[in-house]
């Protein structure tokens, strides 16, 4: 936990999630850092005078952050930018997707608690957007990886109620159910072929995502509906 970090200098890789500036030119950054988790970092005078960091302290910038841990807070000393995903900022759809992931991380991660299991999927899913993967498929993969690391992702292969191997399935509040268990739940029907497509998007190697799920792929409704249902599982954490 970040409060247990001893006073002094520390360097960690991570990403900027939020940037707040006050009228005096002081900036506060909400960083997601390896081994430290989400932490607020102060950057006095970052938007005025000679202490400027420019685009290196904008949201969604990844890098190595050199910090000083004082008695009560962290202070930013320098940033070595590794990836800014600047090319995505010219695409309204892709940057909207990234900002939605950013919002979810700010909302659901506990400040000061390490969450390296989420940091990796966030980065690699962002890379998929940059490389031309269908944004909705990349989002599905990110949410599944995140929920899976926390033990919250419903099975795509077994009935949520009886554990039977699924063919055709139905979406229910608990996840996917077989036709017998779904009963009168009025859950949305998910044919076996589409269920297997969702499973492939979660499990296939990162290097093959563009091959299977290019940005030109049709049927974004499948992914949007799946992502909406996965986001509902975050409510279990509240």
PDB file of C-alpha atoms in Angstrom:
ATOM      1  CA  UNK A   1       0.000   0.000   0.000  1.00  0.00           C
ATOM      2  CA  UNK A   2       1.256   3.503  -0.847  1.00  0.00           C
ATOM      3  CA  UNK A   3       1.025   4.771   2.761  1.00  0.00           C
ATOM      4  CA  UNK A   4       3.620   2.181   3.692  1.00  0.00           C
ATOM      5  CA  UNK A   5       6.083   3.515   1.129  1.00  0.00           C
ATOM      6  CA  UNK A   6       8.999   5.051   3.066  1.00  0.00           C
ATOM      7  CA  UNK A   7       9.849   8.716   2.661  1.00  0.00           C
ATOM      8  CA  UNK A   8      12.294   9.353  -0.147  1.00  0.00           C
ATOM      9  CA  UNK A   9      12.645   8.838  -3.876  1.00  0.00           C
ATOM     10  CA  UNK A  10      10.746   6.135  -5.743  1.00  0.00           C
ATOM     11  CA  UNK A  11      10.426   5.281  -9.423  1.00  0.00           C
ATOM     12  CA  UNK A  12       7.598   3.221 -10.934  1.00  0.00           C
ATOM     13  CA  UNK A  13       6.021   2.657 -14.329  1.00  0.00           C
ATOM     14  CA  UNK A  14       2.376   3.447 -14.876  1.00  0.00           C
ATOM     15  CA  UNK A  15      -0.170   5.724 -16.499  1.00  0.00           C
ATOM     16  CA  UNK A  16      -1.854   9.075 -15.877  1.00  0.00           C
ATOM     17  CA  UNK A  17      -5.566   8.601 -15.171  1.00  0.00           C
ATOM     18  CA  UNK A  18      -6.582  12.139 -14.205  1.00  0.00           C
ATOM     19  CA  UNK A  19      -5.083  15.627 -14.248  1.00  0.00           C
ATOM     20  CA  UNK A  20      -6.447  18.501 -12.164  1.00  0.00           C
ATOM     21  CA  UNK A  21      -5.034  22.032 -12.233  1.00  0.00           C
ATOM     22  CA  UNK A  22      -5.853  24.902  -9.892  1.00  0.00           C
ATOM     23  CA  UNK A  23      -5.850  28.657 -10.747  1.00  0.00           C
ATOM     24  CA  UNK A  24      -2.353  29.048  -9.237  1.00  0.00           C
ATOM     25  CA  UNK A  25      -0.879  26.634 -11.772  1.00  0.00           C
ATOM     26  CA  UNK A  26      -0.446  23.678  -9.431  1.00  0.00           C
ATOM     27  CA  UNK A  27      -1.349  20.275 -10.808  1.00  0.00           C
ATOM     28  CA  UNK A  28      -2.563  17.097  -9.130  1.00  0.00           C
ATOM     29  CA  UNK A  29      -2.202  13.820 -11.007  1.00  0.00           C
ATOM     30  CA  UNK A  30      -4.011  10.574 -10.332  1.00  0.00           C
ATOM     31  CA  UNK A  31      -1.546   7.895 -11.416  1.00  0.00           C
ATOM     32  CA  UNK A  32      -1.981   4.148 -11.662  1.00  0.00           C
ATOM     33  CA  UNK A  33       1.460   2.784 -10.766  1.00  0.00           C
ATOM     34  CA  UNK A  34       2.957  -0.655 -10.635  1.00  0.00           C
ATOM     35  CA  UNK A  35       3.286  -1.954  -7.056  1.00  0.00           C
ATOM     36  CA  UNK A  36       1.616   1.183  -5.649  1.00  0.00           C
ATOM     37  CA  UNK A  37      -1.790   1.210  -7.328  1.00  0.00           C
ATOM     38  CA  UNK A  38      -3.699   4.490  -7.813  1.00  0.00           C
ATOM     39  CA  UNK A  39      -2.076   7.453  -6.040  1.00  0.00           C
ATOM     40  CA  UNK A  40      -2.460  11.221  -6.091  1.00  0.00           C
ATOM     41  CA  UNK A  41       0.757  13.043  -6.959  1.00  0.00           C
ATOM     42  CA  UNK A  42       1.396  16.762  -6.582  1.00  0.00           C
ATOM     43  CA  UNK A  43       3.190  18.803  -9.244  1.00  0.00           C
ATOM     44  CA  UNK A  44       3.532  22.361  -7.844  1.00  0.00           C
ATOM     45  CA  UNK A  45       3.700  25.018 -10.556  1.00  0.00           C
ATOM     46  CA  UNK A  46       3.409  22.479 -13.389  1.00  0.00           C
ATOM     47  CA  UNK A  47       1.313  24.767 -15.574  1.00  0.00           C
ATOM     48  CA  UNK A  48       3.260  27.971 -15.007  1.00  0.00           C
ATOM     49  CA  UNK A  49       6.822  29.228 -14.610  1.00  0.00           C
ATOM     50  CA  UNK A  50       9.816  27.078 -15.491  1.00  0.00           C
ATOM     51  CA  UNK A  51       8.486  23.839 -13.995  1.00  0.00           C
ATOM     52  CA  UNK A  52       6.560  22.444 -16.967  1.00  0.00           C
ATOM     53  CA  UNK A  53       5.915  18.868 -17.981  1.00  0.00           C
ATOM     54  CA  UNK A  54       3.829  19.535 -21.096  1.00  0.00           C
ATOM     55  CA  UNK A  55       2.065  16.557 -22.599  1.00  0.00           C
ATOM     56  CA  UNK A  56       3.848  14.072 -20.340  1.00  0.00           C
ATOM     57  CA  UNK A  57       1.274  14.634 -17.600  1.00  0.00           C
ATOM     58  CA  UNK A  58      -1.842  14.327 -19.756  1.00  0.00           C
ATOM     59  CA  UNK A  59      -4.337  11.495 -19.122  1.00  0.00           C
ATOM     60  CA  UNK A  60      -3.552   8.174 -20.855  1.00  0.00           C
ATOM     61  CA  UNK A  61       0.199   8.853 -21.029  1.00  0.00           C
ATOM     62  CA  UNK A  62       2.316   5.859 -19.979  1.00  0.00           C
ATOM     63  CA  UNK A  63       5.843   6.162 -18.666  1.00  0.00           C
ATOM     64  CA  UNK A  64       8.313   5.787 -15.850  1.00  0.00           C
ATOM     65  CA  UNK A  65       7.493   8.267 -13.087  1.00  0.00           C
ATOM     66  CA  UNK A  66      10.169   9.467 -10.686  1.00  0.00           C
ATOM     67  CA  UNK A  67       8.559  10.615  -7.449  1.00  0.00           C
ATOM     68  CA  UNK A  68       9.495  11.912  -4.035  1.00  0.00           C
ATOM     69  CA  UNK A  69       7.449  10.597  -1.121  1.00  0.00           C
ATOM     70  CA  UNK A  70       7.130  13.305   1.502  1.00  0.00           C
ATOM     71  CA  UNK A  71       5.582  13.009   4.934  1.00  0.00           C
ATOM     72  CA  UNK A  72       2.051  13.259   3.575  1.00  0.00           C
ATOM     73  CA  UNK A  73       2.091  13.026  -0.228  1.00  0.00           C
ATOM     74  CA  UNK A  74       3.953  12.154  -3.402  1.00  0.00           C
ATOM     75  CA  UNK A  75       5.619  14.775  -5.594  1.00  0.00           C
ATOM     76  CA  UNK A  76       6.508  14.316  -9.253  1.00  0.00           C
ATOM     77  CA  UNK A  77      10.140  14.912 -10.138  1.00  0.00           C
ATOM     78  CA  UNK A  78      10.331  13.672 -13.744  1.00  0.00           C
ATOM     79  CA  UNK A  79       8.584  11.546 -16.379  1.00  0.00           C
ATOM     80  CA  UNK A  80      10.133   9.307 -19.011  1.00  0.00           C
ATOM     81  CA  UNK A  81       7.292   8.883 -21.504  1.00  0.00           C
ATOM     82  CA  UNK A  82       7.029   5.429 -23.069  1.00  0.00           C
ATOM     83  CA  UNK A  83       3.660   5.627 -24.860  1.00  0.00           C
ATOM     84  CA  UNK A  84       1.190   8.483 -25.199  1.00  0.00           C
ATOM     85  CA  UNK A  85      -1.275   6.871 -27.630  1.00  0.00           C
ATOM     86  CA  UNK A  86      -1.363  10.241 -29.340  1.00  0.00           C
ATOM     87  CA  UNK A  87      -2.436   8.693 -32.658  1.00  0.00           C
ATOM     88  CA  UNK A  88      -5.729   7.613 -31.039  1.00  0.00           C
ATOM     89  CA  UNK A  89      -6.671  11.166 -30.122  1.00  0.00           C
ATOM     90  CA  UNK A  90      -7.664  11.897 -33.726  1.00  0.00           C
ATOM     91  CA  UNK A  91     -10.296   9.130 -33.587  1.00  0.00           C
ATOM     92  CA  UNK A  92     -13.370  10.124 -31.599  1.00  0.00           C
ATOM     93  CA  UNK A  93     -14.527   6.524 -31.178  1.00  0.00           C
ATOM     94  CA  UNK A  94     -11.197   5.147 -30.006  1.00  0.00           C
ATOM     95  CA  UNK A  95     -10.396   7.972 -27.594  1.00  0.00           C
ATOM     96  CA  UNK A  96     -13.942   7.714 -26.217  1.00  0.00           C
ATOM     97  CA  UNK A  97     -13.312   4.019 -25.542  1.00  0.00           C
ATOM     98  CA  UNK A  98     -10.022   4.735 -23.761  1.00  0.00           C
ATOM     99  CA  UNK A  99     -11.600   7.456 -21.652  1.00  0.00           C
ATOM    100  CA  UNK A 100     -14.398   5.079 -20.661  1.00  0.00           C
ATOM    101  CA  UNK A 101     -11.801   2.567 -19.426  1.00  0.00           C
ATOM    102  CA  UNK A 102     -10.062   5.405 -17.600  1.00  0.00           C
ATOM    103  CA  UNK A 103     -13.369   6.351 -15.944  1.00  0.00           C
ATOM    104  CA  UNK A 104     -13.998   2.791 -14.801  1.00  0.00           C
ATOM    105  CA  UNK A 105     -10.519   2.524 -13.311  1.00  0.00           C
ATOM    106  CA  UNK A 106     -10.960   5.782 -11.392  1.00  0.00           C
ATOM    107  CA  UNK A 107     -14.354   4.604 -10.157  1.00  0.00           C
ATOM    108  CA  UNK A 108     -13.544   1.041  -9.101  1.00  0.00           C
ATOM    109  CA  UNK A 109      -9.885   0.862  -8.075  1.00  0.00           C
ATOM    110  CA  UNK A 110      -9.074   1.502  -4.421  1.00  0.00           C
ATOM    111  CA  UNK A 111      -6.544   4.336  -3.950  1.00  0.00           C
ATOM    112  CA  UNK A 112      -3.252   3.179  -2.511  1.00  0.00           C
ATOM    113  CA  UNK A 113      -3.842  -0.529  -3.148  1.00  0.00           C
ATOM    114  CA  UNK A 114      -1.615  -2.287  -5.719  1.00  0.00           C
ATOM    115  CA  UNK A 115      -3.557  -3.671  -8.693  1.00  0.00           C
ATOM    116  CA  UNK A 116      -0.921  -4.816 -11.165  1.00  0.00           C
ATOM    117  CA  UNK A 117      -3.358  -7.422 -12.469  1.00  0.00           C
ATOM    118  CA  UNK A 118      -5.365  -4.581 -14.049  1.00  0.00           C
ATOM    119  CA  UNK A 119      -2.446  -2.469 -15.255  1.00  0.00           C
ATOM    120  CA  UNK A 120      -1.316  -4.992 -17.883  1.00  0.00           C
ATOM    121  CA  UNK A 121      -4.740  -5.573 -19.493  1.00  0.00           C
ATOM    122  CA  UNK A 122      -5.318  -1.805 -19.609  1.00  0.00           C
ATOM    123  CA  UNK A 123      -2.069  -1.235 -21.491  1.00  0.00           C
ATOM    124  CA  UNK A 124      -2.369  -4.137 -23.923  1.00  0.00           C
ATOM    125  CA  UNK A 125      -6.027  -3.431 -24.662  1.00  0.00           C
ATOM    126  CA  UNK A 126      -5.026   0.160 -25.465  1.00  0.00           C
ATOM    127  CA  UNK A 127      -2.384  -1.214 -27.836  1.00  0.00           C
ATOM    128  CA  UNK A 128      -5.100  -3.238 -29.569  1.00  0.00           C
ATOM    129  CA  UNK A 129      -7.032  -0.034 -30.275  1.00  0.00           C
ATOM    130  CA  UNK A 130      -3.889   1.519 -31.726  1.00  0.00           C
ATOM    131  CA  UNK A 131      -3.300  -1.501 -33.958  1.00  0.00           C
ATOM    132  CA  UNK A 132      -6.782  -1.441 -35.482  1.00  0.00           C
ATOM    133  CA  UNK A 133      -8.784  -3.979 -33.500  1.00  0.00           C
ATOM    134  CA  UNK A 134     -12.547  -3.449 -33.321  1.00  0.00           C
ATOM    135  CA  UNK A 135     -12.929  -1.106 -30.295  1.00  0.00           C
ATOM    136  CA  UNK A 136     -15.925  -2.979 -28.896  1.00  0.00           C
ATOM    137  CA  UNK A 137     -14.044  -6.286 -29.046  1.00  0.00           C
ATOM    138  CA  UNK A 138     -11.017  -4.702 -27.354  1.00  0.00           C
ATOM    139  CA  UNK A 139     -13.288  -3.341 -24.612  1.00  0.00           C
ATOM    140  CA  UNK A 140     -14.887  -6.749 -24.089  1.00  0.00           C
ATOM    141  CA  UNK A 141     -11.426  -8.302 -23.730  1.00  0.00           C
ATOM    142  CA  UNK A 142     -10.309  -5.612 -21.261  1.00  0.00           C
ATOM    143  CA  UNK A 143     -13.387  -5.985 -19.079  1.00  0.00           C
ATOM    144  CA  UNK A 144     -13.171  -9.790 -19.092  1.00  0.00           C
ATOM    145  CA  UNK A 145      -9.474  -9.768 -18.186  1.00  0.00           C
ATOM    146  CA  UNK A 146     -10.131  -7.294 -15.375  1.00  0.00           C
ATOM    147  CA  UNK A 147     -13.150  -9.105 -13.965  1.00  0.00           C
ATOM    148  CA  UNK A 148     -11.397 -12.454 -14.348  1.00  0.00           C
ATOM    149  CA  UNK A 149      -8.400 -11.285 -12.323  1.00  0.00           C
ATOM    150  CA  UNK A 150     -10.782 -10.357  -9.498  1.00  0.00           C
ATOM    151  CA  UNK A 151     -12.792 -13.568  -9.730  1.00  0.00           C
ATOM    152  CA  UNK A 152     -15.929 -11.784 -10.920  1.00  0.00           C
ATOM    153  CA  UNK A 153     -16.125 -12.796 -14.586  1.00  0.00           C
ATOM    154  CA  UNK A 154     -18.995 -15.218 -15.265  1.00  0.00           C
ATOM    155  CA  UNK A 155     -18.084 -18.389 -17.138  1.00  0.00           C
ATOM    156  CA  UNK A 156     -18.609 -18.418 -20.883  1.00  0.00           C
ATOM    157  CA  UNK A 157     -18.520 -22.196 -21.047  1.00  0.00           C
ATOM    158  CA  UNK A 158     -20.629 -23.393 -18.110  1.00  0.00           C
ATOM    159  CA  UNK A 159     -24.136 -22.630 -16.936  1.00  0.00           C
ATOM    160  CA  UNK A 160     -24.101 -20.151 -14.051  1.00  0.00           C
ATOM    161  CA  UNK A 161     -26.819 -22.149 -12.266  1.00  0.00           C
ATOM    162  CA  UNK A 162     -26.161 -25.864 -12.806  1.00  0.00           C
ATOM    163  CA  UNK A 163     -22.653 -25.908 -14.254  1.00  0.00           C
ATOM    164  CA  UNK A 164     -23.644 -27.772 -17.426  1.00  0.00           C
ATOM    165  CA  UNK A 165     -21.486 -27.261 -20.518  1.00  0.00           C
ATOM    166  CA  UNK A 166     -23.100 -24.566 -22.639  1.00  0.00           C
ATOM    167  CA  UNK A 167     -24.118 -24.693 -26.271  1.00  0.00           C
ATOM    168  CA  UNK A 168     -26.743 -22.064 -26.976  1.00  0.00           C
ATOM    169  CA  UNK A 169     -27.190 -19.914 -23.882  1.00  0.00           C
ATOM    170  CA  UNK A 170     -29.199 -17.128 -22.301  1.00  0.00           C
ATOM    171  CA  UNK A 171     -27.938 -14.032 -20.530  1.00  0.00           C
ATOM    172  CA  UNK A 172     -29.235 -13.800 -16.954  1.00  0.00           C
ATOM    173  CA  UNK A 173     -28.304 -11.625 -13.983  1.00  0.00           C
ATOM    174  CA  UNK A 174     -25.805 -14.277 -12.860  1.00  0.00           C
ATOM    175  CA  UNK A 175     -24.164 -14.664 -16.264  1.00  0.00           C
ATOM    176  CA  UNK A 176     -24.882 -17.282 -18.928  1.00  0.00           C
ATOM    177  CA  UNK A 177     -27.413 -20.029 -18.291  1.00  0.00           C
ATOM    178  CA  UNK A 178     -28.547 -23.082 -20.212  1.00  0.00           C
ATOM    179  CA  UNK A 179     -32.099 -23.161 -21.593  1.00  0.00           C
ATOM    180  CA  UNK A 180     -33.350 -25.300 -18.691  1.00  0.00           C
ATOM    181  CA  UNK A 181     -32.047 -22.984 -15.972  1.00  0.00           C
ATOM    182  CA  UNK A 182     -32.900 -19.759 -17.783  1.00  0.00           C
ATOM    183  CA  UNK A 183     -36.564 -20.755 -17.603  1.00  0.00           C
ATOM    184  CA  UNK A 184     -38.802 -17.705 -17.597  1.00  0.00           C
ATOM    185  CA  UNK A 185     -36.024 -15.207 -16.904  1.00  0.00           C
ATOM    186  CA  UNK A 186     -36.520 -13.577 -20.329  1.00  0.00           C
ATOM    187  CA  UNK A 187     -32.746 -13.503 -20.733  1.00  0.00           C
ATOM    188  CA  UNK A 188     -31.362 -12.547 -24.141  1.00  0.00           C
ATOM    189  CA  UNK A 189     -30.623 -15.540 -26.358  1.00  0.00           C
ATOM    190  CA  UNK A 190     -26.939 -16.074 -27.226  1.00  0.00           C
ATOM    191  CA  UNK A 191     -26.326 -18.682 -29.960  1.00  0.00           C
ATOM    192  CA  UNK A 192     -23.377 -21.000 -29.479  1.00  0.00           C
ATOM    193  CA  UNK A 193     -21.396 -19.481 -32.382  1.00  0.00           C
ATOM    194  CA  UNK A 194     -21.651 -15.976 -30.927  1.00  0.00           C
ATOM    195  CA  UNK A 195     -20.806 -17.207 -27.440  1.00  0.00           C
ATOM    196  CA  UNK A 196     -17.679 -18.868 -28.844  1.00  0.00           C
ATOM    197  CA  UNK A 197     -16.758 -15.619 -30.572  1.00  0.00           C
ATOM    198  CA  UNK A 198     -16.900 -13.805 -27.227  1.00  0.00           C
ATOM    199  CA  UNK A 199     -14.723 -16.505 -25.699  1.00  0.00           C
ATOM    200  CA  UNK A 200     -12.178 -16.222 -28.531  1.00  0.00           C
ATOM    201  CA  UNK A 201     -11.897 -12.451 -28.067  1.00  0.00           C
ATOM    202  CA  UNK A 202     -11.025 -13.010 -24.420  1.00  0.00           C
ATOM    203  CA  UNK A 203      -8.571 -15.881 -24.822  1.00  0.00           C
ATOM    204  CA  UNK A 204      -6.796 -15.561 -28.172  1.00  0.00           C
ATOM    205  CA  UNK A 205      -3.196 -14.245 -28.229  1.00  0.00           C
ATOM    206  CA  UNK A 206      -2.912 -10.466 -28.348  1.00  0.00           C
ATOM    207  CA  UNK A 207      -0.968 -10.683 -31.618  1.00  0.00           C
ATOM    208  CA  UNK A 208      -3.919 -12.360 -33.366  1.00  0.00           C
ATOM    209  CA  UNK A 209      -6.715 -10.054 -32.207  1.00  0.00           C
ATOM    210  CA  UNK A 210      -6.555  -7.871 -35.331  1.00  0.00           C
ATOM    211  CA  UNK A 211      -6.712 -10.978 -37.501  1.00  0.00           C
ATOM    212  CA  UNK A 212      -9.894 -12.223 -35.848  1.00  0.00           C
ATOM    213  CA  UNK A 213     -11.496  -8.888 -34.891  1.00  0.00           C
ATOM    214  CA  UNK A 214     -10.496  -6.098 -37.323  1.00  0.00           C
ATOM    215  CA  UNK A 215     -12.010  -2.633 -36.952  1.00  0.00           C
ATOM    216  CA  UNK A 216     -14.027  -3.269 -40.134  1.00  0.00           C
ATOM    217  CA  UNK A 217     -15.808  -6.210 -38.526  1.00  0.00           C
ATOM    218  CA  UNK A 218     -19.605  -6.003 -38.462  1.00  0.00           C
ATOM    219  CA  UNK A 219     -22.016  -6.775 -35.627  1.00  0.00           C
ATOM    220  CA  UNK A 220     -20.792  -4.318 -32.964  1.00  0.00           C
ATOM    221  CA  UNK A 221     -24.101  -4.868 -31.162  1.00  0.00           C
ATOM    222  CA  UNK A 222     -22.888  -8.220 -29.857  1.00  0.00           C
ATOM    223  CA  UNK A 223     -19.901  -6.588 -28.190  1.00  0.00           C
ATOM    224  CA  UNK A 224     -21.764  -3.568 -26.877  1.00  0.00           C
ATOM    225  CA  UNK A 225     -24.366  -5.777 -25.232  1.00  0.00           C
ATOM    226  CA  UNK A 226     -21.678  -8.018 -23.752  1.00  0.00           C
ATOM    227  CA  UNK A 227     -19.703  -5.051 -22.411  1.00  0.00           C
ATOM    228  CA  UNK A 228     -22.823  -3.564 -20.869  1.00  0.00           C
ATOM    229  CA  UNK A 229     -23.485  -6.819 -19.068  1.00  0.00           C
ATOM    230  CA  UNK A 230     -19.887  -7.107 -17.847  1.00  0.00           C
ATOM    231  CA  UNK A 231     -19.952  -3.576 -16.437  1.00  0.00           C
ATOM    232  CA  UNK A 232     -22.949  -4.592 -14.321  1.00  0.00           C
ATOM    233  CA  UNK A 233     -20.732  -7.079 -12.469  1.00  0.00           C
ATOM    234  CA  UNK A 234     -18.658  -4.212 -11.050  1.00  0.00           C
ATOM    235  CA  UNK A 235     -21.705  -3.384  -8.937  1.00  0.00           C
ATOM    236  CA  UNK A 236     -20.924  -6.498  -6.872  1.00  0.00           C
ATOM    237  CA  UNK A 237     -17.907  -4.621  -5.494  1.00  0.00           C
ATOM    238  CA  UNK A 238     -19.961  -1.802  -4.025  1.00  0.00           C
TER     239      UNK A 238
END
